Amino acid sequence: MLTNARFTAMLAVTDMARARSFYEEKLGLHAKKALPNGEVLFETGGATFALYPRATPPLTDHTSLTWDVPDIVSEVRALTQRGVRFEEYPQMSTHDGIAEFGGERAAWFKDPDGNILCIHQTVH
């Protein structure tokens, strides 16, 4: 049924201009389309996500989006240089913002509205 259907992940934001600035300038993404209802669509790696306006911030306590990257160390370095601040979680041991567990390396950061975003790399 839904196996071949395209999907769009949705992220709530309270200030669209501030959010677009973060996603475009800090993360280097480009908006694909702005819709009349205020949503802004981004396409990355063949997947789509949308920012949508909301009066109150989201109550996110989990990862909303994650990107699979080939070299997490380079990505963390590049994003840090662009002003992205990586999270430190007390339950995980990190080195330069990167946690390693179960054959994977991951680093988390938040957008201006507190949506939790992640980059990860599978370690062979």
Short mmCIF file of C-alpha atoms in Angstrom, two decimals:
data_model
loop_
_atom_site.label_atom_id
_atom_site.label_comp_id
_atom_site.label_asym_id
_atom_site.label_seq_id
_atom_site.Cartn_x
_atom_site.Cartn_y
_atom_site.Cartn_z
CA MET A 1 0.00 0.00 0.00
CA LEU A 2 2.37 2.74 1.15
CA THR A 3 5.59 1.01 0.07
CA ASN A 4 5.99 3.13 -3.05
CA ALA A 5 4.38 6.34 -1.76
CA ARG A 6 6.58 9.39 -1.30
CA PHE A 7 6.57 10.83 2.20
CA THR A 8 7.34 14.18 3.77
CA ALA A 9 8.58 14.54 7.34
CA MET A 10 7.08 17.59 9.06
CA LEU A 11 8.88 19.89 11.52
CA ALA A 12 7.04 22.62 13.42
CA VAL A 13 8.73 26.03 13.70
CA THR A 14 7.57 29.27 15.33
CA ASP A 15 9.55 31.71 13.18
CA MET A 16 9.82 30.68 9.53
CA ALA A 17 12.45 33.29 8.61
CA ARG A 18 14.70 32.23 11.50
CA ALA A 19 14.18 28.53 10.69
CA ARG A 20 14.90 29.00 6.98
CA SER A 21 18.04 30.91 7.84
CA PHE A 22 19.23 28.01 10.02
CA TYR A 23 18.45 25.27 7.49
CA GLU A 24 19.76 27.22 4.50
CA GLU A 25 22.75 29.10 5.94
CA LYS A 26 23.95 26.81 8.72
CA LEU A 27 23.08 23.43 7.17
CA GLY A 28 23.59 24.47 3.53
CA LEU A 29 20.19 23.17 2.37
CA HIS A 30 18.08 24.91 -0.25
CA ALA A 31 14.32 25.26 -0.07
CA LYS A 32 12.65 23.46 -2.94
CA LYS A 33 9.31 25.20 -2.66
CA ALA A 34 7.32 27.56 -0.44
CA LEU A 35 3.62 26.72 -0.25
CA PRO A 36 0.74 29.19 0.14
CA ASN A 37 -0.08 27.76 3.59
CA GLY A 38 3.36 28.85 4.87
CA GLU A 39 5.11 25.49 4.63
CA VAL A 40 8.58 25.34 3.11
CA LEU A 41 9.75 22.10 1.49
CA PHE A 42 13.34 20.89 1.43
CA GLU A 43 14.64 17.91 -0.52
CA THR A 44 17.81 16.17 0.56
CA GLY A 45 19.15 12.81 -0.54
CA GLY A 46 15.89 11.95 -2.29
CA ALA A 47 13.77 12.53 0.83
CA THR A 48 11.57 15.51 1.60
CA PHE A 49 10.91 17.38 4.81
CA ALA A 50 8.81 20.44 5.42
CA LEU A 51 8.94 23.24 7.93
CA TYR A 52 5.48 24.40 8.91
CA PRO A 53 4.51 27.45 10.96
CA ARG A 54 3.07 26.93 14.41
CA ALA A 55 2.34 29.40 17.22
CA THR A 56 4.00 27.36 19.96
CA PRO A 57 7.34 25.53 19.90
CA PRO A 58 7.30 21.75 19.43
CA LEU A 59 7.74 19.56 22.51
CA THR A 60 10.33 17.32 20.91
CA ASP A 61 12.32 14.96 23.13
CA HIS A 62 13.51 12.65 20.35
CA THR A 63 15.39 12.81 17.08
CA SER A 64 13.14 14.27 14.37
CA LEU A 65 15.48 13.97 11.37
CA THR A 66 18.75 12.17 10.81
CA TRP A 67 21.14 12.24 7.87
CA ASP A 68 23.43 9.34 6.97
CA VAL A 69 26.83 10.85 6.15
CA PRO A 70 30.01 9.21 4.83
CA ASP A 71 32.41 11.09 7.15
CA ILE A 72 30.89 12.30 10.41
CA VAL A 73 34.10 13.94 11.65
CA SER A 74 34.25 16.19 8.58
CA GLU A 75 30.53 16.97 8.80
CA VAL A 76 30.74 17.90 12.50
CA ARG A 77 33.75 20.11 11.77
CA ALA A 78 32.04 21.85 8.83
CA LEU A 79 28.75 22.38 10.68
CA THR A 80 30.56 23.66 13.79
CA GLN A 81 32.38 26.22 11.61
CA ARG A 82 28.95 27.36 10.38
CA GLY A 83 27.77 27.91 13.95
CA VAL A 84 25.96 24.63 14.69
CA ARG A 85 26.30 23.60 18.34
CA PHE A 86 26.33 19.87 19.02
CA GLU A 87 24.57 18.43 22.05
CA GLU A 88 26.23 16.53 24.85
CA TYR A 89 24.09 13.88 26.55
CA PRO A 90 25.21 12.67 30.01
CA GLN A 91 24.15 9.08 29.30
CA MET A 92 26.51 8.89 26.29
CA SER A 93 30.23 9.25 26.06
CA THR A 94 31.16 11.62 23.26
CA HIS A 95 34.40 12.82 21.75
CA ASP A 96 34.21 16.17 19.92
CA GLY A 97 30.40 15.87 19.98
CA ILE A 98 30.35 12.38 18.44
CA ALA A 99 29.03 9.29 20.22
CA GLU A 100 29.99 5.80 19.10
CA PHE A 101 27.81 2.77 19.79
CA GLY A 102 26.77 -0.47 18.12
CA GLY A 103 28.68 0.04 14.87
CA GLU A 104 27.44 3.59 14.45
CA ARG A 105 28.73 7.08 15.18
CA ALA A 106 26.24 9.90 15.74
CA ALA A 107 26.09 13.56 16.69
CA TRP A 108 22.98 15.54 17.61
CA PHE A 109 22.10 19.21 17.36
CA LYS A 110 18.95 21.33 17.59
CA ASP A 111 17.33 23.80 15.26
CA PRO A 112 16.22 27.18 16.67
CA ASP A 113 12.85 25.68 17.75
CA GLY A 114 14.40 22.74 19.58
CA ASN A 115 13.76 20.07 16.94
CA ILE A 116 16.46 17.45 17.52
CA LEU A 117 18.47 16.67 14.40
CA CYS A 118 21.22 14.09 13.93
CA ILE A 119 23.98 13.10 11.58
CA HIS A 120 25.21 9.52 11.73
CA GLN A 121 27.72 7.24 10.06
CA THR A 122 27.78 3.46 9.99
CA VAL A 123 31.18 2.16 11.07
CA HIS A 124 32.35 -1.04 9.42
#
